[in-house]
CSV table of C-alpha atoms (C1' of nucleotides) in Angstrom, one decimal:
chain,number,residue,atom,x,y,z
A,1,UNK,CA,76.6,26.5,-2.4
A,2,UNK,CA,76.2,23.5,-4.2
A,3,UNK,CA,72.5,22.5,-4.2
A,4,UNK,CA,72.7,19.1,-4.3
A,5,UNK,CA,75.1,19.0,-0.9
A,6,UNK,CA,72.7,21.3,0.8
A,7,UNK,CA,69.3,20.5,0.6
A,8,UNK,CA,69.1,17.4,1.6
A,9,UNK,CA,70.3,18.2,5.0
A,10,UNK,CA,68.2,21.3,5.3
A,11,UNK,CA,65.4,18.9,4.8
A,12,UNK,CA,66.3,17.1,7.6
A,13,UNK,CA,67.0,19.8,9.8
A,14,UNK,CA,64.0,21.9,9.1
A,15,UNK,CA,61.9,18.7,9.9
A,16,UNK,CA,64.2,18.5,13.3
A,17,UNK,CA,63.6,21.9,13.7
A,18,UNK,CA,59.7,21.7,13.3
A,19,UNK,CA,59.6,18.4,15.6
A,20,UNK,CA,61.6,20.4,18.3
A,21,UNK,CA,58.8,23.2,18.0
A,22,UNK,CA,56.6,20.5,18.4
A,23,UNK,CA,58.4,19.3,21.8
A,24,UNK,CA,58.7,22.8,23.0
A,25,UNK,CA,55.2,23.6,22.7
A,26,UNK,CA,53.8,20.1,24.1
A,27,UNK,CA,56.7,20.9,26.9
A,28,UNK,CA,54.9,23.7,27.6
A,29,UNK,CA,51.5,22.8,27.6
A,30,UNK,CA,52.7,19.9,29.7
A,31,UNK,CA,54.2,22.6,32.5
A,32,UNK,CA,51.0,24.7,32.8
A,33,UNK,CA,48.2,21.6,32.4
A,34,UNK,CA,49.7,18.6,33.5
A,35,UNK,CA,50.5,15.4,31.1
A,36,UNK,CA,46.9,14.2,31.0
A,37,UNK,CA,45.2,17.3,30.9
A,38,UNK,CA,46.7,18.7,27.7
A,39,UNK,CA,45.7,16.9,24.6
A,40,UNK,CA,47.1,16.6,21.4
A,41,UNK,CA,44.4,18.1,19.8
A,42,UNK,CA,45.4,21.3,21.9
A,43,UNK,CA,49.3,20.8,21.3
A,44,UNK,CA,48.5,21.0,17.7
A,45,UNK,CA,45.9,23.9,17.7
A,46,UNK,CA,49.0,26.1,19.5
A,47,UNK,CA,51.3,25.2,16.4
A,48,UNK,CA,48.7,25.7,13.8
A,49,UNK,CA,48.3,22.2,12.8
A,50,UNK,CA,45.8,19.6,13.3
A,51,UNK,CA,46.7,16.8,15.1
A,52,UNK,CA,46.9,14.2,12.6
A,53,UNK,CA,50.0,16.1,11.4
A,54,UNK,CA,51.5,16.0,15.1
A,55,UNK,CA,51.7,12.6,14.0
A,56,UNK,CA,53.8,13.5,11.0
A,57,UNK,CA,56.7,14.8,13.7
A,58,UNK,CA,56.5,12.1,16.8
A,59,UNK,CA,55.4,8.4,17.0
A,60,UNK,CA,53.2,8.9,19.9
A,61,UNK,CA,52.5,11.2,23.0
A,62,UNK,CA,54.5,9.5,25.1
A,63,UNK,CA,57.4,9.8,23.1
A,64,UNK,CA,56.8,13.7,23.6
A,65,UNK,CA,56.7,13.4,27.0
A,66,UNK,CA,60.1,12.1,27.1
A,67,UNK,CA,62.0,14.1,24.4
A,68,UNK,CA,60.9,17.3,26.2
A,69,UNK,CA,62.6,15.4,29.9
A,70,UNK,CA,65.1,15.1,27.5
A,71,UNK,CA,65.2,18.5,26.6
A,72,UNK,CA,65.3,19.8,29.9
A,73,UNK,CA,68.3,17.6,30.9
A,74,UNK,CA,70.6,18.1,27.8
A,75,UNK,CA,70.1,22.0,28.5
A,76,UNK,CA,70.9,21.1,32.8
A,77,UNK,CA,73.9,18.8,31.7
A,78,UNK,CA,75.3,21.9,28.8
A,79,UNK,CA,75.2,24.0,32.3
A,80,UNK,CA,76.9,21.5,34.3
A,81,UNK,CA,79.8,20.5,31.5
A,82,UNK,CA,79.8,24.7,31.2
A,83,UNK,CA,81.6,25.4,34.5
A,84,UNK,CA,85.2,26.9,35.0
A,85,UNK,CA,86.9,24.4,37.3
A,86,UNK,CA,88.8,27.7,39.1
A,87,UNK,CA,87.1,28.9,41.8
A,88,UNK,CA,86.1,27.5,45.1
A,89,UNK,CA,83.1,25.3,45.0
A,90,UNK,CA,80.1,26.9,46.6
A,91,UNK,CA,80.9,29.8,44.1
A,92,UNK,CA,80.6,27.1,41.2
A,93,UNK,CA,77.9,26.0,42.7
A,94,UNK,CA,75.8,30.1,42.6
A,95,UNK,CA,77.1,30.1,39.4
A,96,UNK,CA,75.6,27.3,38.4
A,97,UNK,CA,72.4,27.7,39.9
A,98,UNK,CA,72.0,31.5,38.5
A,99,UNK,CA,72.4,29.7,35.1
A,100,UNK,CA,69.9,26.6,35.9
A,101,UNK,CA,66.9,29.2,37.4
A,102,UNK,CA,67.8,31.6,33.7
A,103,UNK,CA,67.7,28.6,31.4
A,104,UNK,CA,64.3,27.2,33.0
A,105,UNK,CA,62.5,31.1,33.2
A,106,UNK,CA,64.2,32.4,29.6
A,107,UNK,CA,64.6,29.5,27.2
A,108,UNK,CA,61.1,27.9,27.2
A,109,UNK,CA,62.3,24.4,28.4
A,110,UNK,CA,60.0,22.6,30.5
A,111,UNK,CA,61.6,21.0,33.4
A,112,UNK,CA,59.0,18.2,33.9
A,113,UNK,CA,58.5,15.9,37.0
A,114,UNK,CA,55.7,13.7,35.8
A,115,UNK,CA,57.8,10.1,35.2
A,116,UNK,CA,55.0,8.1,35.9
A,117,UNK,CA,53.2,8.7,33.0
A,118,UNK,CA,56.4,7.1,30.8
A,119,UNK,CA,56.8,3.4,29.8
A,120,UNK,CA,59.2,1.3,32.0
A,121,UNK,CA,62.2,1.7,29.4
A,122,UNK,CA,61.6,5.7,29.4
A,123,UNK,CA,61.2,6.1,33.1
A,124,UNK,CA,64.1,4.3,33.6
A,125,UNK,CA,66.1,6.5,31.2
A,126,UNK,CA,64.9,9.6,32.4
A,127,UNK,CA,65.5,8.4,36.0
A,128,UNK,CA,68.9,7.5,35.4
A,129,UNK,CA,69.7,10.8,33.6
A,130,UNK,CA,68.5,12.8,36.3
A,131,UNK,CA,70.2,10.9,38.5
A,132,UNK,CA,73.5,11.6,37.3
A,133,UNK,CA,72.4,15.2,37.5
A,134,UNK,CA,71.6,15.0,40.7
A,135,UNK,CA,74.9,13.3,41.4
A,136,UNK,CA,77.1,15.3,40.0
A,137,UNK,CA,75.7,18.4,42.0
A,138,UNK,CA,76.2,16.3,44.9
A,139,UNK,CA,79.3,15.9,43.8
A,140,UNK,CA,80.0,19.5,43.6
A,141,UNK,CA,78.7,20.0,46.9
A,142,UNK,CA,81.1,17.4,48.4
A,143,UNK,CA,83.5,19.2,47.0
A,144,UNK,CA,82.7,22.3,48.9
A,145,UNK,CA,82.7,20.6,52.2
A,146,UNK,CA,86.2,19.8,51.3
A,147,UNK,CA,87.4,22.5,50.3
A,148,UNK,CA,85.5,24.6,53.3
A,149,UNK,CA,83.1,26.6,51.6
A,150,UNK,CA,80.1,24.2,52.2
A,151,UNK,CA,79.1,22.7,55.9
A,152,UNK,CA,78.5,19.8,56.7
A,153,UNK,CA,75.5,17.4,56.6
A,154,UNK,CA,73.8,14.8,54.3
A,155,UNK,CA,75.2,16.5,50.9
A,156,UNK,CA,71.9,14.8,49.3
A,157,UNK,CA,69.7,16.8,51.5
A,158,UNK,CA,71.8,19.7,50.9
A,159,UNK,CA,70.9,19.1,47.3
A,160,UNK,CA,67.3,18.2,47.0
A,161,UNK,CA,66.6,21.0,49.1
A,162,UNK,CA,67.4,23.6,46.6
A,163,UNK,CA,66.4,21.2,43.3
A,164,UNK,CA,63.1,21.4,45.3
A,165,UNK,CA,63.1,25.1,44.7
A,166,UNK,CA,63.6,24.5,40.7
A,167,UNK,CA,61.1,22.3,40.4
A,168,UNK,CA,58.6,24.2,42.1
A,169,UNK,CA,59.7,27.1,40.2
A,170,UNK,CA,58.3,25.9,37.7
A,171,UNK,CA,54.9,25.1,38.7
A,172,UNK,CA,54.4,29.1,39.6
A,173,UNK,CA,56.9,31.1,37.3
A,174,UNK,CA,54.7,32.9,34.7
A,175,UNK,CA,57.0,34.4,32.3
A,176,UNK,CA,54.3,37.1,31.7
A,177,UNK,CA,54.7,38.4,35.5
A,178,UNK,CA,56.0,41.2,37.1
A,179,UNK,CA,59.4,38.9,38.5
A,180,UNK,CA,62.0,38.8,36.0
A,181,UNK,CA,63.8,35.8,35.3
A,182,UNK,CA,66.9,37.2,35.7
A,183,UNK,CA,65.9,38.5,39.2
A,184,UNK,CA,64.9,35.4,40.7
A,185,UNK,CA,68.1,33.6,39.5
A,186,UNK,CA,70.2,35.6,41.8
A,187,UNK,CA,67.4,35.5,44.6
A,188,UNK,CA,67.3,31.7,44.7
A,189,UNK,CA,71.3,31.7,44.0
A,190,UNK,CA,71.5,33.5,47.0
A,191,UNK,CA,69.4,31.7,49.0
A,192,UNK,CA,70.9,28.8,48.4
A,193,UNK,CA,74.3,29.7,48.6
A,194,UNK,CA,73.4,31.0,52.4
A,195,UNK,CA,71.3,28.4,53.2
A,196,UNK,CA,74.4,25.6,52.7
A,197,UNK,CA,77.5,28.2,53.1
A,198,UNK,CA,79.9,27.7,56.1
B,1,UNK,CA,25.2,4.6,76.9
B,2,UNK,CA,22.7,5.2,75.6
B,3,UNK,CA,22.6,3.1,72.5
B,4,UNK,CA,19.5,5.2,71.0
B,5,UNK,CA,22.1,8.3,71.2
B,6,UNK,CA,25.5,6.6,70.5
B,7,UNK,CA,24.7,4.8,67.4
B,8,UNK,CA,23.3,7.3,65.0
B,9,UNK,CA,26.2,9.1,66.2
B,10,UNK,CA,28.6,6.1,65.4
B,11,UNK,CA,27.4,5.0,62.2
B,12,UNK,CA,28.0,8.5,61.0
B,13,UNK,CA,31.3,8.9,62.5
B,14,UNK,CA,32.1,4.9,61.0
B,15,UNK,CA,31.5,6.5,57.5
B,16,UNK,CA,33.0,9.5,57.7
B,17,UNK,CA,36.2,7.2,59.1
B,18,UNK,CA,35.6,4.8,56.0
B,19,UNK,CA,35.8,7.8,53.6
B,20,UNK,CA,38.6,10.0,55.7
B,21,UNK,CA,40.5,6.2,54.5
B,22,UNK,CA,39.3,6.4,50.7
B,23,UNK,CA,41.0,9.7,50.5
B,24,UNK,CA,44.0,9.0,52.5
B,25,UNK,CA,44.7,5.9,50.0
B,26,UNK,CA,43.4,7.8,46.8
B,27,UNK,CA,46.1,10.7,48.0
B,28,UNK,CA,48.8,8.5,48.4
B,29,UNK,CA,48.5,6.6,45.2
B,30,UNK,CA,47.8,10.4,43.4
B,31,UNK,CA,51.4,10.6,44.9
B,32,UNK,CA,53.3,8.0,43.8
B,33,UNK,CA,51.7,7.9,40.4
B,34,UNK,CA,49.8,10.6,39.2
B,35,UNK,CA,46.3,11.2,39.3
B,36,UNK,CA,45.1,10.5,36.1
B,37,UNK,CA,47.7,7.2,36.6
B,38,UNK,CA,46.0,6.2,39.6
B,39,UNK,CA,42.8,4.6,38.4
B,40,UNK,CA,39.4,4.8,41.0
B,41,UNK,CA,40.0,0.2,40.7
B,42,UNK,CA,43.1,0.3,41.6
B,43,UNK,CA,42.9,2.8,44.7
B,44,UNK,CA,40.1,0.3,45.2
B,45,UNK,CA,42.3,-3.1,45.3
B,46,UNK,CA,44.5,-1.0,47.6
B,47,UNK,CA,41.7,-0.8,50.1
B,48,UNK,CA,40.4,-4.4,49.4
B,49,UNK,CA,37.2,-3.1,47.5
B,50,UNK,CA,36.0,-2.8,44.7
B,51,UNK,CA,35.4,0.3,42.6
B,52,UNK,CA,31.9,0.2,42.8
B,53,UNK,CA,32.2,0.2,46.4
B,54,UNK,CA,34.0,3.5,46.2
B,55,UNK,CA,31.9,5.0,44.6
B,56,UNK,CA,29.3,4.3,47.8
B,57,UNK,CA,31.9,6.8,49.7
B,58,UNK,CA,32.5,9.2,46.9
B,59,UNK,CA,30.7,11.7,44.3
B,60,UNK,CA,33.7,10.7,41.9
B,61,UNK,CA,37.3,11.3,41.2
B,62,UNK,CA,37.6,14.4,41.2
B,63,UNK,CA,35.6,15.2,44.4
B,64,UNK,CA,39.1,12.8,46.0
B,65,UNK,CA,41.2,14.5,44.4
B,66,UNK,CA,39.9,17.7,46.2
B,67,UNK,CA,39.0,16.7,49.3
B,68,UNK,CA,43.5,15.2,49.1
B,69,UNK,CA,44.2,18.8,49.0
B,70,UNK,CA,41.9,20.1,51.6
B,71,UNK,CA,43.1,17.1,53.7
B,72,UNK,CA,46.7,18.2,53.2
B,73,UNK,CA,45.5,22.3,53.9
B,74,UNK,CA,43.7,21.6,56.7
B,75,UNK,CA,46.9,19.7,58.1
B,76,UNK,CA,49.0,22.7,57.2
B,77,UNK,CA,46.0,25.3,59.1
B,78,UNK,CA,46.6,23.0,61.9
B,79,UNK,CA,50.1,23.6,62.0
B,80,UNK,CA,49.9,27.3,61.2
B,81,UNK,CA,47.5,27.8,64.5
B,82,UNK,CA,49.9,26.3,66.7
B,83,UNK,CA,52.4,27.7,66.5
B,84,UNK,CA,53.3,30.4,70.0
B,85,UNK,CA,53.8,33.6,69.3
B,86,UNK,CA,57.0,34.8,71.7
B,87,UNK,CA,59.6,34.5,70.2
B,88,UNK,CA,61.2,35.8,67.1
B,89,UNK,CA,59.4,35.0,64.2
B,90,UNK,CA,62.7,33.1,62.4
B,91,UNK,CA,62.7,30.8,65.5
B,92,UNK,CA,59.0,30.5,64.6
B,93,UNK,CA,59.4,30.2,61.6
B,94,UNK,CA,61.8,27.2,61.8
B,95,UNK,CA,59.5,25.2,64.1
B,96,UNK,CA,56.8,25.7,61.8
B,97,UNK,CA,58.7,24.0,58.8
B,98,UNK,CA,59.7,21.0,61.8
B,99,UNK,CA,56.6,20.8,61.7
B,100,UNK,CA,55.2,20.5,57.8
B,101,UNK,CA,58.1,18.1,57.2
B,102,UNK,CA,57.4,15.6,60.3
B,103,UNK,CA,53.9,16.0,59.2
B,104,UNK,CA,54.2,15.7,55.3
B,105,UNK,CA,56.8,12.2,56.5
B,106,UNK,CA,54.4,10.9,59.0
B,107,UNK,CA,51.0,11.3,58.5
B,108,UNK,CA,50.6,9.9,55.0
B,109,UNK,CA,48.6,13.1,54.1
B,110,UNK,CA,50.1,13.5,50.6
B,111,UNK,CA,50.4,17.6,49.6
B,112,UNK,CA,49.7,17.6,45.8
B,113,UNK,CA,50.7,19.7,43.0
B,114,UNK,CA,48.1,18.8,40.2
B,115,UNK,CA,45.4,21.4,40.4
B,116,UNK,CA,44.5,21.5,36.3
B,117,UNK,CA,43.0,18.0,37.3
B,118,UNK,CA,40.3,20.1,39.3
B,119,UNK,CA,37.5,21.7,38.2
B,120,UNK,CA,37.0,25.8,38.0
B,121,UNK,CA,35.1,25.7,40.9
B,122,UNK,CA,37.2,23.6,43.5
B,123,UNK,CA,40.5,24.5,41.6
B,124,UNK,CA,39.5,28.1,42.6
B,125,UNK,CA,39.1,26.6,46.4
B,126,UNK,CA,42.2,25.2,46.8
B,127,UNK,CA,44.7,28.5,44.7
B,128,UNK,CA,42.6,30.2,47.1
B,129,UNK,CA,43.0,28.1,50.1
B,130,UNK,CA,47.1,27.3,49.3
B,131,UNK,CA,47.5,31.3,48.5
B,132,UNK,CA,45.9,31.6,52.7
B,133,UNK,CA,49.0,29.3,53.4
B,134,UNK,CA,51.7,31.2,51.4
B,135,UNK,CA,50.6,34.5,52.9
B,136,UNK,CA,50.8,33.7,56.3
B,137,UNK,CA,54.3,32.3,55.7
B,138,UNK,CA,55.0,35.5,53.7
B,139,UNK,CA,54.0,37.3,56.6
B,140,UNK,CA,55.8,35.5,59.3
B,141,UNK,CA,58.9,36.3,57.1
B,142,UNK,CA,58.1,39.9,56.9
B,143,UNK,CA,57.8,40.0,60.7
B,144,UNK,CA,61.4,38.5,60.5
B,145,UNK,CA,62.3,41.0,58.8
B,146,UNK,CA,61.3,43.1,61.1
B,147,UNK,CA,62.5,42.2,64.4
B,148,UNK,CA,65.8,42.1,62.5
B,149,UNK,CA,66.0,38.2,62.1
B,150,UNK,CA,65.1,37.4,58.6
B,151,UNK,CA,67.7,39.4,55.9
B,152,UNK,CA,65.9,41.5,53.6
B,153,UNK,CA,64.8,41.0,49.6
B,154,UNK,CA,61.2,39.6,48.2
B,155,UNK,CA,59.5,37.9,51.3
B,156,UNK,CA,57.4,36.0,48.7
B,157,UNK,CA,60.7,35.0,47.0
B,158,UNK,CA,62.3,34.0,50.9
B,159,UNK,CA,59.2,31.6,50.4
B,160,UNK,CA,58.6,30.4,47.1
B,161,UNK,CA,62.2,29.2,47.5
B,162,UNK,CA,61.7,26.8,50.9
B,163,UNK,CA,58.4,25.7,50.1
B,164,UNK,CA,59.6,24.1,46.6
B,165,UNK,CA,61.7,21.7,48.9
B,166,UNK,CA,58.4,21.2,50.7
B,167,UNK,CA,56.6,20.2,47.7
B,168,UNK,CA,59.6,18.3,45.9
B,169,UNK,CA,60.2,16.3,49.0
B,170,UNK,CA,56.7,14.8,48.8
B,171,UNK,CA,57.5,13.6,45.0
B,172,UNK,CA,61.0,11.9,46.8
B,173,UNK,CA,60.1,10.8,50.3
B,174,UNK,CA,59.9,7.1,50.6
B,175,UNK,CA,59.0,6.1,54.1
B,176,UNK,CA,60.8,2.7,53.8
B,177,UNK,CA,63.5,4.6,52.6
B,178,UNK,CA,67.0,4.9,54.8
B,179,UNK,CA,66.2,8.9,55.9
B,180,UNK,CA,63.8,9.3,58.9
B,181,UNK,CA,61.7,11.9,58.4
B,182,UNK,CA,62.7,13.6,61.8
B,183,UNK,CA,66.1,13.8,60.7
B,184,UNK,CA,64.8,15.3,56.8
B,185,UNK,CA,62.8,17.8,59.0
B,186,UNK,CA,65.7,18.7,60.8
B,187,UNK,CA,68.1,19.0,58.3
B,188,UNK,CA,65.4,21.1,55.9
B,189,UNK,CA,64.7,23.4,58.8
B,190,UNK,CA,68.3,24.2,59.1
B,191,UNK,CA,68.9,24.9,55.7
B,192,UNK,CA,65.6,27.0,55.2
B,193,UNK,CA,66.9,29.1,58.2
B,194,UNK,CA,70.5,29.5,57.0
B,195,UNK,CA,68.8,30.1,53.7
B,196,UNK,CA,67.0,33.4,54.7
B,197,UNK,CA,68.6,34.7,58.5
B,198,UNK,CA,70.0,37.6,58.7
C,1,DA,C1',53.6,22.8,-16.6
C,2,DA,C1',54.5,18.1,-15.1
C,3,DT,C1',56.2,15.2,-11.7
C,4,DA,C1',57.6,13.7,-7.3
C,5,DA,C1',58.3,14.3,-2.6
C,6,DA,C1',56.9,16.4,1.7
C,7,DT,C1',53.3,17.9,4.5
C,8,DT,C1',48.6,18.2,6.1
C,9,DT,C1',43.9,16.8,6.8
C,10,DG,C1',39.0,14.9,7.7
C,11,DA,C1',37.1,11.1,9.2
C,12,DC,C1',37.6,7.4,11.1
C,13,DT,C1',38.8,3.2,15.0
C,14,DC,C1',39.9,1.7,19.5
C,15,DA,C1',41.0,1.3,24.4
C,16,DA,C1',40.8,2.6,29.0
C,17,DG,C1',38.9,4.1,32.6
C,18,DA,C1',35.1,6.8,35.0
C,19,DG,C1',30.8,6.3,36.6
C,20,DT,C1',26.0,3.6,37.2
C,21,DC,C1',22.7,0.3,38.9
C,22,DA,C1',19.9,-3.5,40.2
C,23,DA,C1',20.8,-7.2,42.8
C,24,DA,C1',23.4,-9.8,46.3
C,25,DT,C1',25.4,-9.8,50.7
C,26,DT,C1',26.6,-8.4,55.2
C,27,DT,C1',25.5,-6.2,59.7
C,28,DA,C1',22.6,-4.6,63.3
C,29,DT,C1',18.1,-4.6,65.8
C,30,DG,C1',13.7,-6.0,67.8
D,1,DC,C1',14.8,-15.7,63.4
D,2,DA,C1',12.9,-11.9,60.7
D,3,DT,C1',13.4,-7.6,59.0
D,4,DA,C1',15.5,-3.4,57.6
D,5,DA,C1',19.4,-0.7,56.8
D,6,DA,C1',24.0,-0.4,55.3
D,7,DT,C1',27.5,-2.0,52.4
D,8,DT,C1',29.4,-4.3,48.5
D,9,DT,C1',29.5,-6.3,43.9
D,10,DG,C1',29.4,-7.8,38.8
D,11,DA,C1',28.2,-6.4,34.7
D,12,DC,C1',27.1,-3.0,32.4
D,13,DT,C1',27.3,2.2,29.6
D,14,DC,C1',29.5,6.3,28.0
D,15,DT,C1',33.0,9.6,27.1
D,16,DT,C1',37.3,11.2,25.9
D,17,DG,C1',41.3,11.4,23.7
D,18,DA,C1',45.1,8.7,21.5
D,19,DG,C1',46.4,7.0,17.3
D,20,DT,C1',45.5,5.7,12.0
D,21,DC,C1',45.1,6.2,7.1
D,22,DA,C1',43.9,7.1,2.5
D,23,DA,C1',43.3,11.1,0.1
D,24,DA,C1',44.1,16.1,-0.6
D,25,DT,C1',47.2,19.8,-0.7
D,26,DT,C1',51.4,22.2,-0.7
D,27,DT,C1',56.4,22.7,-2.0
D,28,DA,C1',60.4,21.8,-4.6
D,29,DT,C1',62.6,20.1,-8.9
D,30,DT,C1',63.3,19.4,-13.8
DNA sequence: AATAAATTTGACTCAAGAGTCAAATTTATG
DNA sequence: CATAAATTTGACTCTTGAGTCAAATTTATT
């Protein structure tokens, strides 16, 4: 391993690596306080740090606030791009829920709905992003109505019916509780599925 | 009349109106833009006061931000109470939630998530008072369950699942929007049935 | 060990918004 | 109209937490 090739770009990646920590942790003190509530005195104290060094790792809160949106929708949209295109689309559509409810309980990822505490250009980026999420699920579940395995009605109700359960999900899911993860994946996925199935 | 009877009465009754409006503003505005957004000035300009003047109807922020959820619990009591008891508790079920979404799109009560923004004391109030809610619901589904109309699996799951479009919708809903809130209610009532019938 | 780069810190500044208050203004009553 | 109570306001204070920075410390390199 030539030395000279190698560090460098370990330096950069363990300082990616250590700001991602940092967005995972604010992410999560965001989830269980609220924005406002959790300072970056607090954010810090979790990581060991002090918060002047926060300031090493991001430009401002704010910036926080949107890398760990960020976060959340670069982990939906790997999901989304993840699904086999065989089966019929309902099934794509338990499948992809199962994974959604796993990601948010298991990987630590934050899926955050406070926008309003971003700047214009963020909230708009954010808002467009989840957007296309939301889209393309509608998408999916235009799909099944074509294809028979979904019934009819406002596909966009259909849809924020069940993102209402994720979102809620994670205002209550304590990953230290007696419910695994896993279990409520396939409860909601079955929920859902039965609650827009033909 | 008796004016010496009748206006004691009144003047009460005016402030209590005057300050049933502070919190109905303050609630929307907590909606659409956060609470710690949302400055006391602003909810202010909304009712063509000052902040000051506010203040003649409140303790302080957080006592609005409180009294928003109890508004929005009492609403949901109301609904609860009503509701007949004959006939097979899905059936009841699905009125019920006709009835939280016409209410939650029509009254301008706004039901709130931020609770970290509370106090120990009243945050303890309203877990308390929103966990009266849930079991109820939790309850009615159990019934469901057992007069064979509600499939079985976690009742508490069945309703963590529904009520996250319940809370999601208020973070959506736009009253000026094209989707009448009869027709949301509809549609959502539908899908929470299919969702969870046996 | 000496040097340089990366990382962390204590001690600050600064802004925003909650909350106050004495005085002004409005409303109701005799 | 005069008086008192209710309501509103402008002009404050005070607190909290974001963000800064020069200096200290740690880590890597020769």
């Amino acid at each position: 391993m030539d030395a000279a090739l190698k560090e460098p770009f370990n330096r950069e990646k363990q300082f990616a690596t250590k700001r991602q920590a940092v967005i995972l942790a604010a992410g999560q003190a965001f989830r269980r306080r609220g924005y406002h509530n959790a300072s970056m005195t607090e954010i810090a104290k979790t990581l060991g740090l002090t918060k002047a060094a926060l300031y090493y790792y991001v430009r401002n809160k704010e910036e926080v606030l949107f890398e760990c949106h960020l976060m959340a929708y670069d982990a939906m949209d790997e999901i989304l791009a993840s699904k086999p295109k065989g089966i019929v689309a309902l099934d794509r559509l338990e499948a992809l829920f199962i994974d959604l409810v796993e990601m948010l309980t298991a990987s630590g990822v934050s899926l955050l709905t406070d926008v309003n505490s971003l700047g214009a250009e963020n909230k708009t980026v954010v808002l467009t992003r989840r957007g296309k999420i939301e889209r393309k699920i509608i998408r999916l579940v235009k799909e099944g109505q074509k294809d028979g395995s979904i019934r009819s009605g406002d596909a966009r109700l259909h849809v924020f019916f069940f993102m209402g359960a994720l979102n809620w999900l994670n205002a209550w899911y304590d990953a230290s509780g007696r419910l695994k993860g896993e279990d409520i994946a396939v409860h909601f996925a079955l929920q859902m599925r039965a609650g827009i199935a033909s």
